[in-house]
Each structure stands twice: as C-alpha cells, then as structure tokens.
Coordinates of N, CA and C and ligand atoms in Angstrom, one line a residue:
X9 N 9.7 74.9 -2.2 CA 9.2 73.7 -2.9 C 7.7 73.9 -3.1
X10 N 7.1 73.4 -4.2 CA 5.7 73.6 -4.3 C 4.9 72.6 -3.5
X11 N 3.6 72.9 -3.2 CA 2.9 72.1 -2.2 C 2.8 70.6 -2.5
X12 N 2.6 70.3 -3.8 CA 2.5 68.9 -4.2 C 3.7 68.1 -3.9
X13 N 4.9 68.8 -4.0 CA 6.1 68.0 -3.8 C 6.4 67.7 -2.3
X14 N 5.6 68.2 -1.4 CA 5.8 67.8 0.0 C 5.5 66.3 0.2
X15 N 4.6 65.8 -0.7 CA 4.3 64.3 -0.6 C 5.5 63.5 -0.9
X16 N 6.4 64.0 -1.7 CA 7.6 63.2 -2.1 C 8.5 63.0 -0.8
X17 N 8.4 63.8 0.2 CA 9.1 63.6 1.4 C 8.7 62.2 2.0
X18 N 7.5 61.9 1.9 CA 7.0 60.6 2.5 C 7.7 59.4 1.8
X19 N 7.6 59.5 0.4 CA 8.2 58.4 -0.4 C 9.7 58.3 -0.1
X20 N 10.4 59.4 -0.1 CA 11.9 59.4 0.1 C 12.3 58.8 1.4
X21 N 11.5 59.2 2.5 CA 11.9 58.7 3.8 C 11.5 57.2 4.0
X22 N 10.3 56.8 3.6 CA 9.9 55.4 3.8 C 10.8 54.5 3.0
X23 N 11.2 54.9 1.8 CA 11.9 54.0 0.9 C 13.4 54.0 1.3
X24 N 13.8 54.6 2.5 CA 15.2 54.3 2.9 C 15.3 52.9 3.5
X25 N 14.2 52.2 3.6 CA 14.3 50.9 4.2 C 13.5 49.9 3.3
X26 N 14.1 48.7 3.0 CA 13.4 47.6 2.4 C 13.8 46.4 3.1
X27 N 13.2 45.2 2.8 CA 13.5 44.0 3.6 C 15.0 43.6 3.5
X28 N 15.8 44.1 2.6 CA 17.2 43.7 2.4 C 18.1 44.7 3.1
X29 N 17.8 46.0 3.1 CA 18.7 47.0 3.7 C 18.0 48.2 4.2
X30 N 18.7 48.9 5.1 CA 18.3 50.1 5.8 C 19.3 51.2 5.5
X31 N 18.9 52.1 4.7 CA 19.9 53.2 4.4 C 19.7 54.4 5.2
X32 N 19.1 54.3 6.4 CA 19.0 55.4 7.4 C 19.5 54.8 8.7
X33 N 20.8 54.6 8.8 CA 21.3 53.9 10.0 C 22.1 54.9 10.9
X34 N 22.6 56.0 10.3 CA 23.4 56.9 11.2 C 23.2 58.3 10.7
X35 N 23.9 59.2 11.4 CA 23.7 60.6 11.1 C 24.1 61.0 9.7
X36 N 25.2 60.3 9.2 CA 25.6 60.6 7.8 C 24.6 60.3 6.8
X37 N 23.9 59.1 7.0 CA 22.9 58.8 6.0 C 21.7 59.7 6.2
X38 N 21.4 60.2 7.4 CA 20.3 61.2 7.5 C 20.7 62.5 6.8
X39 N 21.9 62.9 6.9 CA 22.4 64.1 6.2 C 22.2 63.9 4.7
X40 N 22.5 62.7 4.2 CA 22.4 62.5 2.8 C 21.0 62.6 2.4
X41 N 20.1 62.0 3.2 CA 18.6 62.1 2.8 C 18.2 63.6 2.7
X42 N 18.7 64.4 3.6 CA 18.2 65.8 3.7 C 19.0 66.8 2.8
X43 N 20.1 66.3 2.2 CA 20.9 67.1 1.3 C 20.1 67.8 0.2
X44 N 19.2 67.1 -0.4 CA 18.5 67.7 -1.5 C 17.4 68.6 -1.1
X45 N 17.2 68.7 0.3 CA 16.2 69.6 0.8 C 16.8 70.7 1.7
X46 N 17.4 71.7 1.1 CA 18.0 72.7 1.9 C 17.1 73.3 2.9
X47 N 15.8 73.4 2.7 CA 14.9 74.0 3.6 C 14.8 73.1 4.9
X48 N 15.2 71.9 4.8 CA 15.0 71.0 5.9 C 16.4 70.6 6.6
X49 N 17.4 71.4 6.3 CA 18.7 71.1 6.9 C 18.8 71.8 8.3
X50 N 19.8 71.4 9.0 CA 20.1 72.0 10.3 C 21.0 71.0 11.1
X51 N 21.3 71.4 12.3 CA 22.2 70.6 13.1 C 21.4 69.3 13.6
X52 N 22.0 68.2 13.4 CA 21.3 66.9 13.7 C 22.0 66.2 14.9
X53 N 21.2 65.5 15.7 CA 21.7 64.7 16.8 C 21.1 63.3 16.6
X54 N 21.6 62.4 17.5 CA 21.2 61.0 17.5 C 19.6 61.0 17.7
X55 N 19.1 61.9 18.6 CA 17.7 61.9 18.8 C 16.9 62.3 17.6
X56 N 17.5 63.1 16.7 CA 16.8 63.4 15.4 C 16.7 62.2 14.6
X57 N 17.8 61.4 14.6 CA 17.8 60.2 13.8 C 16.7 59.3 14.3
X58 N 16.6 59.1 15.6 CA 15.6 58.2 16.2 C 14.2 58.7 15.8
X59 N 14.0 60.0 15.9 CA 12.7 60.6 15.5 C 12.4 60.4 14.1
X60 N 13.4 60.5 13.2 CA 13.1 60.2 11.8 C 12.8 58.8 11.5
X61 N 13.5 57.9 12.2 CA 13.2 56.5 12.0 C 11.8 56.1 12.5
X62 N 11.4 56.7 13.7 CA 10.0 56.5 14.2 C 9.0 57.0 13.1
X63 N 9.3 58.2 12.6 CA 8.4 58.8 11.6 C 8.3 57.9 10.4
X64 N 9.4 57.3 10.0 CA 9.4 56.4 8.9 C 8.4 55.2 9.1
X65 N 8.5 54.7 10.3 CA 7.6 53.6 10.7 C 6.2 54.0 10.7
X66 N 5.9 55.2 11.2 CA 4.5 55.7 11.2 C 3.9 55.8 9.8
X67 N 4.8 56.4 8.9 CA 4.3 56.6 7.6 C 4.1 55.3 6.8
X68 N 5.0 54.4 7.1 CA 4.8 53.1 6.4 C 3.5 52.4 6.8
X69 N 3.2 52.5 8.1 CA 1.9 51.9 8.6 C 0.7 52.5 7.9
X70 N 0.8 53.8 7.5 CA -0.3 54.4 6.7 C -0.5 53.7 5.4
X71 N 0.7 53.4 4.7 CA 0.6 52.7 3.5 C 0.1 51.2 3.7
X72 N 0.6 50.6 4.7 CA 0.2 49.2 5.0 C -1.3 49.1 5.2
X73 N -1.9 50.0 6.0 CA -3.3 50.1 6.2 C -4.1 50.4 5.0
X74 N -3.6 51.3 4.2 CA -4.3 51.7 3.0 C -4.3 50.6 2.0
X75 N -3.2 49.9 1.8 CA -3.1 48.8 0.8 C -4.0 47.6 1.2
X76 N -4.1 47.4 2.6 CA -4.9 46.2 3.0 C -6.4 46.6 3.2
X77 N -6.7 47.8 2.7 CA -8.2 48.2 2.7 C -8.6 48.8 4.0
X78 N -7.7 48.9 5.0 CA -8.2 49.5 6.3 C -8.0 51.1 6.2
X79 N -8.9 51.7 5.4 CA -8.7 53.1 5.1 C -8.9 54.0 6.3
X80 N -9.9 53.6 7.1 CA -10.2 54.4 8.3 C -8.9 54.5 9.2
X81 N -8.3 53.3 9.3 CA -7.1 53.2 10.2 C -6.0 54.1 9.6
X82 N -5.8 54.1 8.2 CA -4.8 54.9 7.6 C -5.1 56.4 7.8
X83 N -6.3 56.8 7.7 CA -6.7 58.2 7.9 C -6.5 58.6 9.4
X84 N -6.8 57.7 10.3 CA -6.7 58.0 11.7 C -5.2 58.3 12.0
X85 N -4.3 57.4 11.5 CA -2.9 57.5 11.7 C -2.4 58.8 11.1
X86 N -2.8 59.2 9.9 CA -2.4 60.4 9.2 C -2.9 61.6 10.0
X87 N -4.1 61.6 10.5 CA -4.7 62.7 11.2 C -3.9 62.9 12.5
X88 N -3.5 61.8 13.1 CA -2.7 62.0 14.4 C -1.3 62.6 14.1
X89 N -0.7 62.2 13.0 CA 0.6 62.9 12.6 C 0.4 64.4 12.4
X90 N -0.8 64.7 11.8 CA -1.0 66.1 11.5 C -1.2 66.9 12.8
X91 N -1.8 66.3 13.8 CA -1.9 67.0 15.0 C -0.6 67.1 15.8
X92 N 0.2 66.0 15.8 CA 1.5 66.0 16.5 C 2.5 67.0 15.8
X93 N 2.4 67.2 14.5 CA 3.4 68.0 13.8 C 2.8 69.1 13.0
X94 N 2.3 70.2 13.7 CA 1.7 71.2 12.9 C 2.6 71.9 11.9
X95 N 2.1 72.4 10.8 CA 2.9 73.1 9.9 C 3.1 74.5 10.3
X96 N 4.2 75.1 9.8 CA 4.5 76.5 10.1 C 4.7 77.2 8.8
X97 N 3.6 77.7 8.2 CA 3.7 78.2 6.8 C 4.3 79.6 6.8
X98 N 5.0 79.9 5.7 CA 5.6 81.2 5.4 C 5.6 81.4 3.9
X99 N 5.5 82.6 3.5 CA 5.7 82.9 2.1 C 7.2 83.1 1.9
X100 N 7.7 82.6 0.8 CA 9.1 82.7 0.5 C 9.3 83.1 -1.0
X101 N 10.4 83.9 -1.2 CA 10.7 84.2 -2.6 C 12.2 84.0 -2.9
X102 N 12.7 83.0 -2.2 CA 14.2 82.8 -2.3 C 14.6 82.5 -3.8
X103 N 15.8 82.7 -4.0 CA 16.5 82.4 -5.3 C 15.7 83.1 -6.5
X104 N 15.2 84.3 -6.3 CA 14.5 85.0 -7.4 C 13.2 84.3 -7.8
X105 N 12.6 83.4 -7.0 CA 11.4 82.7 -7.4 C 10.2 83.6 -7.1
X106 N 9.0 83.3 -7.7 CA 7.8 84.0 -7.3 C 7.5 83.6 -5.8
X107 N 6.7 84.5 -5.2 CA 6.3 84.2 -3.8 C 5.6 82.8 -3.8
X108 N 6.0 81.9 -2.9 CA 5.4 80.6 -2.8 C 5.4 80.2 -1.4
X109 N 4.5 79.2 -1.1 CA 4.4 78.8 0.3 C 5.5 77.8 0.7
X110 N 6.0 78.0 1.8 CA 6.8 77.0 2.5 C 6.0 76.6 3.7
X111 N 6.0 75.3 4.0 CA 5.1 74.8 5.1 C 5.8 74.5 6.4
X112 N 7.2 74.5 6.3 CA 7.9 74.0 7.5 C 9.0 74.9 7.9
X113 N 8.6 76.1 8.3 CA 9.6 77.1 8.7 C 9.8 77.2 10.2
X114 N 9.5 76.2 10.9 CA 9.8 76.3 12.4 C 9.9 74.9 13.0
X115 N 10.6 74.8 14.1 CA 10.7 73.5 14.8 C 12.0 72.8 14.5
X116 N 12.2 71.6 15.1 CA 13.4 70.8 14.8 C 13.3 70.2 13.4
X117 N 14.4 69.7 13.0 CA 14.5 69.1 11.6 C 13.4 68.0 11.5
X118 N 13.4 67.0 12.4 CA 12.4 65.9 12.3 C 10.9 66.5 12.4
X119 N 10.7 67.5 13.2 CA 9.4 68.1 13.3 C 9.0 68.7 11.9
X120 N 9.9 69.4 11.4 CA 9.6 70.1 10.1 C 9.4 69.0 9.0
X121 N 10.2 68.0 9.0 CA 10.1 66.9 8.0 C 8.7 66.3 8.2
X122 N 8.4 66.0 9.4 CA 7.1 65.3 9.7 C 5.9 66.2 9.3
X123 N 6.0 67.5 9.6 CA 4.9 68.4 9.3 C 4.8 68.5 7.7
X124 N 5.9 68.6 7.0 CA 5.8 68.7 5.6 C 5.3 67.4 4.9
X125 N 5.8 66.3 5.4 CA 5.4 65.0 4.9 C 4.0 64.7 5.2
X126 N 3.5 64.9 6.4 CA 2.1 64.6 6.7 C 1.1 65.5 5.9
X127 N 1.5 66.8 5.8 CA 0.6 67.7 5.0 C 0.6 67.3 3.6
X128 N 1.8 67.0 3.1 CA 1.9 66.5 1.7 C 1.1 65.3 1.4
X129 N 1.1 64.3 2.3 CA 0.4 63.1 2.2 C -1.1 63.4 2.3
X130 N -1.5 64.3 3.2 CA -2.9 64.6 3.4 C -3.5 65.3 2.1
X131 N -2.7 66.2 1.6 CA -3.1 66.9 0.3 C -3.2 65.9 -0.8
X132 N -2.3 65.0 -0.9 CA -2.3 63.9 -1.9 C -3.5 63.1 -1.8
X133 N -3.8 62.6 -0.6 CA -4.9 61.7 -0.4 C -6.2 62.4 -0.7
X134 N -6.4 63.6 -0.2 CA -7.6 64.3 -0.4 C -7.8 64.7 -1.9
X135 N -6.7 64.8 -2.7 CA -6.9 65.1 -4.1 C -7.0 63.9 -5.0
X136 N -6.3 62.9 -4.7 CA -6.2 61.7 -5.6 C -6.9 60.4 -5.0
X137 N -7.1 60.4 -3.7 CA -7.7 59.2 -3.1 C -6.7 58.3 -2.5
X138 N -7.2 57.6 -1.4 CA -6.3 56.8 -0.6 C -5.9 55.5 -1.3
X139 N -6.7 55.2 -2.3 CA -6.4 53.9 -3.1 C -5.2 54.1 -3.9
X140 N -4.6 55.3 -4.0 CA -3.4 55.6 -4.8 C -2.2 55.2 -4.1
X141 N -2.3 54.9 -2.8 CA -1.1 54.5 -2.1 C -0.7 53.1 -2.4
X142 N 0.5 52.8 -2.7 CA 0.9 51.4 -3.0 C 2.2 50.9 -2.4
X143 N 2.3 49.6 -2.3 CA 3.5 49.0 -1.8 C 4.0 48.0 -2.9
X144 N 5.3 48.1 -3.2 CA 5.8 47.2 -4.3 C 5.6 45.8 -4.0
X145 N 5.1 45.0 -5.0 CA 4.8 43.6 -4.9 C 6.0 42.7 -5.3
X146 N 7.1 43.3 -5.7 CA 8.2 42.5 -6.1 C 8.9 41.8 -4.9
X147 N 9.5 40.6 -5.1 CA 10.1 39.9 -4.0 C 11.2 40.8 -3.4
X148 N 11.3 40.9 -2.1 CA 12.4 41.6 -1.4 C 12.4 43.1 -1.7
X149 N 11.3 43.7 -2.0 CA 11.3 45.1 -2.2 C 10.5 45.9 -1.1
X150 N 9.2 46.0 -1.2 CA 8.3 46.6 -0.3 C 8.5 48.2 -0.2
X151 N 9.0 48.7 -1.3 CA 9.1 50.2 -1.4 C 7.7 50.7 -1.6
X152 N 7.4 52.0 -1.2 CA 6.1 52.5 -1.4 C 6.1 53.5 -2.6
X153 N 4.9 53.7 -3.1 CA 4.7 54.6 -4.3 C 3.3 55.2 -4.3
X154 N 3.2 56.2 -5.1 CA 1.8 56.7 -5.5 C 1.5 56.2 -6.9
X155 N 0.3 55.5 -7.0 CA -0.1 55.0 -8.3 C -0.8 56.1 -9.1
X156 N -0.1 56.5 -10.1 CA -0.6 57.6 -10.9 C -1.2 57.1 -12.2
X157 N -1.3 55.8 -12.4 CA -1.9 55.2 -13.6 C -3.4 55.5 -13.7
X158 N -4.0 55.6 -14.9 CA -5.4 55.9 -15.1 C -6.3 54.8 -14.4
X159 N -5.9 53.6 -14.6 CA -6.8 52.5 -14.1 C -6.2 51.9 -12.8
X160 N -5.4 52.6 -12.1 CA -4.8 52.1 -10.8 C -4.3 50.7 -10.9
X161 N -3.4 50.5 -11.9 CA -2.9 49.1 -12.2 C -1.5 48.9 -11.7
X162 N -0.9 50.0 -11.1 CA 0.5 49.8 -10.8 C 0.7 48.9 -9.6
X163 N 1.7 48.0 -9.7 CA 2.0 47.0 -8.7 C 3.4 47.1 -8.2
X164 N 4.2 47.9 -8.8 CA 5.7 48.0 -8.5 C 6.2 49.4 -8.3
X165 N 7.3 49.5 -7.5 CA 7.8 50.8 -7.3 C 8.5 51.4 -8.5
X166 N 9.0 50.5 -9.3 CA 9.9 51.0 -10.4 C 9.8 50.0 -11.6
X167 N 10.3 50.5 -12.8 CA 10.4 49.6 -13.9 C 11.3 48.4 -13.6
X168 N 12.3 48.6 -12.9 CA 13.3 47.6 -12.5 C 12.5 46.4 -11.8
X169 N 11.7 46.8 -10.7 CA 11.0 45.8 -10.0 C 9.9 45.1 -10.8
X170 N 9.3 45.9 -11.7 CA 8.3 45.3 -12.6 C 8.9 44.2 -13.5
X171 N 10.1 44.5 -14.0 CA 10.7 43.5 -14.9 C 11.3 42.3 -14.1
X172 N 11.8 42.6 -12.9 CA 12.2 41.5 -12.0 C 11.0 40.6 -11.7
X173 N 9.9 41.1 -11.4 CA 8.7 40.3 -11.1 C 8.3 39.5 -12.4
X174 N 8.4 40.1 -13.6 CA 8.0 39.4 -14.8 C 8.9 38.2 -15.0
X175 N 10.2 38.4 -14.8 CA 11.2 37.4 -14.9 C 10.9 36.2 -14.0
X176 N 10.6 36.6 -12.7 CA 10.3 35.6 -11.7 C 9.1 34.8 -12.1
X177 N 8.1 35.5 -12.6 CA 6.8 34.8 -13.0 C 7.1 33.9 -14.2
X178 N 7.9 34.3 -15.1 CA 8.2 33.5 -16.3 C 9.0 32.3 -15.9
X179 N 10.0 32.4 -15.0 CA 10.7 31.3 -14.5 C 9.8 30.3 -13.8
X180 N 8.9 30.8 -13.0 CA 8.0 29.9 -12.2 C 7.2 29.1 -13.2
X181 N 6.7 29.8 -14.3 CA 5.8 29.1 -15.3 C 6.6 28.0 -16.0
X182 N 7.9 28.4 -16.3 CA 8.7 27.4 -17.1 C 9.0 26.2 -16.2
X183 N 9.2 26.4 -14.9 CA 9.5 25.3 -14.0 C 8.3 24.4 -13.9
X184 N 7.1 25.0 -13.8 CA 5.9 24.3 -13.7 C 5.7 23.4 -15.0
X185 N 5.9 24.0 -16.2 CA 5.8 23.3 -17.4 C 6.8 22.1 -17.5
X186 N 8.0 22.4 -17.1 CA 9.0 21.3 -17.1 C 8.6 20.2 -16.2
X187 N 8.1 20.5 -15.0 CA 7.7 19.5 -14.0 C 6.5 18.7 -14.6
X188 N 5.6 19.4 -15.3 CA 4.5 18.7 -15.9 C 4.9 17.7 -16.9
X189 N 6.0 18.1 -17.7 CA 6.5 17.2 -18.8 C 7.1 16.0 -18.2
X190 N 7.9 16.2 -17.1 CA 8.6 15.1 -16.5 C 7.5 14.1 -15.9
X191 N 6.5 14.8 -15.2 CA 5.4 14.0 -14.7 C 4.7 13.2 -15.8
X192 N 4.5 13.8 -16.9 CA 3.9 13.1 -18.1 C 4.6 11.9 -18.5
X193 N 6.0 12.0 -18.6 CA 6.8 10.9 -19.0 C 6.7 9.7 -18.0
X194 N 6.8 10.1 -16.7 CA 6.7 9.1 -15.7 C 5.4 8.3 -15.8
X195 N 4.3 9.0 -16.1 CA 3.0 8.3 -16.3 C 3.1 7.3 -17.4
X196 N 3.8 7.6 -18.5 CA 3.9 6.8 -19.7 C 4.6 5.5 -19.5
X197 N 5.4 5.4 -18.5 CA 6.3 4.2 -18.4 C 5.5 3.0 -18.0
Ligands
ZN208 ZN1 10.8 77.4 -1.9
ZN209 ZN1 10.1 47.6 -5.9

C-alpha cells in the first residue's frame, strides 16, 4: 500500500463505531475489517480484539481533541502512539508492483495496525494540518473524516449524512414557522 493510504486505517477502524452501533464486537467482525488488508492479516485472538478496540478509542480521542481545538493534546496522544507502536519498514515488490515501502512488516496484528495507522495519521497531519481532522455533525453519527475541501468547510462524513442534516434543519425551520403562525393567530383572538 502507498504511504498516504496508511491514514485510511485510522478512518476505517474508528468508524466501526457510532452512537447507534458497534461493528467491531467479535473476532468475525475484526476479520472482516482486516479482509481488505492482506498485509495486516494473521491469526487473531480475543486479546487482539481488545487491543484493536483500545486503539480505536485512542484514535478517536485524537479526533475529539483536534476538533475541539486542543491541538497540543491531540499531538501528544498521537506521539505516544508512535512511540508505543514503532513501524517496521520493508521494501516490497509483491504482485509485480514497483518496489514500494511497507511500514508494518513485524509484530502482532494489532501492533502492525497501530503502527501503520499512527504513522499514516502523523504523515497526514504534518502534510495537511491538524485542522483537517473532522467528526460528523449529523445526529447519531459521529464518524470521523479528513476534510479535503479547499476552504475546510466539510461538516459531515458522507453525502448521506449531509443530506440527512439538511432535511433535519429544513424540518426544524418549518416547525418553527408553523408555531410562529399558530402563535400569531392566538394573538389575534
Ligand atoms: Zn504493497
Ligand atoms: Zn456521518
């Protein structure tokens, strides 16, 4: 995988949980998460699942701190993940590809995931800025994303959430207008 795509590990893991559901509950769901990452597969135990859930919490805290303007705190958390989970770089030319870097060629599955995710996030933050980290503002979502818009205007994880938020805002406005009209009639009596 190319270096930039290591940051996707962060989004994929953190977004296995939202206020409504948790899709990282058992070893099967962990297997599913790792399926698209053959470099990160291996035998998994209950402890690996716990480690991945802990990592998910740590990564989310980085987003929470970043979004609420506590940038130093976010960086401190990320730096401590980088120290706890060192990368193990190797050149690879699998599947007939050009020689390219793999960052996670050693350690347990959660260690490798943590090393790749933390390095990916560190590269992302140092290239694009910590202000690019976002948490979806739609009701009952809280998924995380990287804001790639030119003016840093993204507020939602997906188009679906953006349109759900628009509909909710429209309904709220209509309700207010309707209440204002009823209120107006009452006054006229
Ligand atoms: Zn590769
Ligand atoms: Zn969302």
